[in-house]
């Protein structure tokens, strides 16, 4: 009787904000894609939660940046289209 809403993340590094509690390399987008792959494979009931759009101090941002351009927005769009059933899962994914 509960909704399943998995969380996806591009990675994190909160050392700029506090004693580190989360350090996960982005691996050029591979980590974000892996979290999306796991979330989609888990057959979410209603939504997939992106953590977060603009949390620069924890390095979890997906908004456009000099370093990554709009890579994370493009990945979010592609994966959310798969979630909504308006795009096919790519071969091998």
GROMACS .gro file of C-alpha atoms in nm:
model
   93
    1UNK     CA    1   0.000   0.000   0.000
    2UNK     CA    2   0.299   0.233  -0.042
    3UNK     CA    3   0.440   0.408  -0.345
    4UNK     CA    4   0.794   0.315  -0.448
    5UNK     CA    5   0.993   0.622  -0.559
    6UNK     CA    6   1.364   0.544  -0.606
    7UNK     CA    7   1.621   0.821  -0.587
    8UNK     CA    8   1.888   0.884  -0.850
    9UNK     CA    9   2.204   1.087  -0.801
   10UNK     CA   10   2.487   1.211  -1.022
   11UNK     CA   11   2.737   1.150  -0.741
   12UNK     CA   12   2.835   1.371  -0.452
   13UNK     CA   13   3.115   1.538  -0.262
   14UNK     CA   14   3.005   1.740   0.039
   15UNK     CA   15   3.352   1.824   0.169
   16UNK     CA   16   3.293   2.194   0.086
   17UNK     CA   17   2.992   2.200   0.322
   18UNK     CA   18   3.093   1.983   0.621
   19UNK     CA   19   3.300   1.692   0.736
   20UNK     CA   20   3.240   1.454   0.446
   21UNK     CA   21   2.938   1.228   0.464
   22UNK     CA   22   2.912   1.156   0.092
   23UNK     CA   23   3.188   1.120  -0.164
   24UNK     CA   24   3.093   0.942  -0.486
   25UNK     CA   25   3.277   1.016  -0.809
   26UNK     CA   26   3.050   1.107  -1.102
   27UNK     CA   27   3.261   0.892  -1.338
   28UNK     CA   28   3.178   1.121  -1.631
   29UNK     CA   29   2.804   1.048  -1.597
   30UNK     CA   30   2.837   0.671  -1.557
   31UNK     CA   31   2.735   0.682  -1.191
   32UNK     CA   32   2.422   0.884  -1.270
   33UNK     CA   33   2.328   0.643  -1.547
   34UNK     CA   34   2.386   0.344  -1.318
   35UNK     CA   35   2.149   0.493  -1.058
   36UNK     CA   36   1.890   0.553  -1.330
   37UNK     CA   37   1.934   0.197  -1.459
   38UNK     CA   38   1.874   0.060  -1.110
   39UNK     CA   39   1.577   0.289  -1.049
   40UNK     CA   40   1.410   0.196  -1.377
   41UNK     CA   41   1.479  -0.175  -1.325
   42UNK     CA   42   1.306  -0.154  -0.986
   43UNK     CA   43   0.975  -0.067  -1.159
   44UNK     CA   44   0.890   0.252  -0.968
   45UNK     CA   45   0.523   0.298  -0.882
   46UNK     CA   46   0.489   0.665  -0.950
   47UNK     CA   47   0.809   0.868  -0.982
   48UNK     CA   48   1.187   0.871  -0.980
   49UNK     CA   49   1.334   1.138  -0.752
   50UNK     CA   50   1.642   1.327  -0.870
   51UNK     CA   51   1.873   1.433  -0.587
   52UNK     CA   52   1.930   1.727  -0.658
   53UNK     CA   53   1.902   1.994  -0.926
   54UNK     CA   54   2.122   2.268  -0.780
   55UNK     CA   55   2.301   2.158  -0.464
   56UNK     CA   56   2.646   2.289  -0.555
   57UNK     CA   57   2.788   2.268  -0.201
   58UNK     CA   58   2.730   1.891  -0.201
   59UNK     CA   59   2.822   1.853  -0.570
   60UNK     CA   60   2.494   1.678  -0.649
   61UNK     CA   61   2.383   1.941  -0.902
   62UNK     CA   62   2.252   1.841  -1.242
   63UNK     CA   63   2.182   2.193  -1.371
   64UNK     CA   64   2.404   2.315  -1.656
   65UNK     CA   65   2.760   2.397  -1.562
   66UNK     CA   66   3.088   2.489  -1.723
   67UNK     CA   67   3.230   2.149  -1.633
   68UNK     CA   68   2.947   1.926  -1.763
   69UNK     CA   69   2.743   2.155  -1.989
   70UNK     CA   70   2.388   2.017  -2.009
   71UNK     CA   71   2.496   1.650  -1.998
   72UNK     CA   72   2.297   1.575  -1.683
   73UNK     CA   73   1.982   1.746  -1.810
   74UNK     CA   74   2.006   1.545  -2.132
   75UNK     CA   75   2.051   1.223  -1.934
   76UNK     CA   76   1.756   1.314  -1.711
   77UNK     CA   77   1.536   1.382  -2.014
   78UNK     CA   78   1.631   1.055  -2.185
   79UNK     CA   79   1.577   0.848  -1.871
   80UNK     CA   80   1.253   1.021  -1.773
   81UNK     CA   81   1.121   0.955  -2.124
   82UNK     CA   82   1.203   0.587  -2.074
   83UNK     CA   83   1.027   0.594  -1.736
   84UNK     CA   84   0.718   0.755  -1.891
   85UNK     CA   85   0.720   0.500  -2.174
   86UNK     CA   86   0.774   0.752  -2.454
   87UNK     CA   87   1.123   0.631  -2.537
   88UNK     CA   88   1.266   0.283  -2.573
   89UNK     CA   89   1.538   0.144  -2.351
   90UNK     CA   90   1.863   0.159  -2.554
   91UNK     CA   91   2.023  -0.170  -2.657
   92UNK     CA   92   2.245  -0.297  -2.378
   93UNK     CA   93   2.071  -0.081  -2.117
   0.00000   0.00000   0.00000
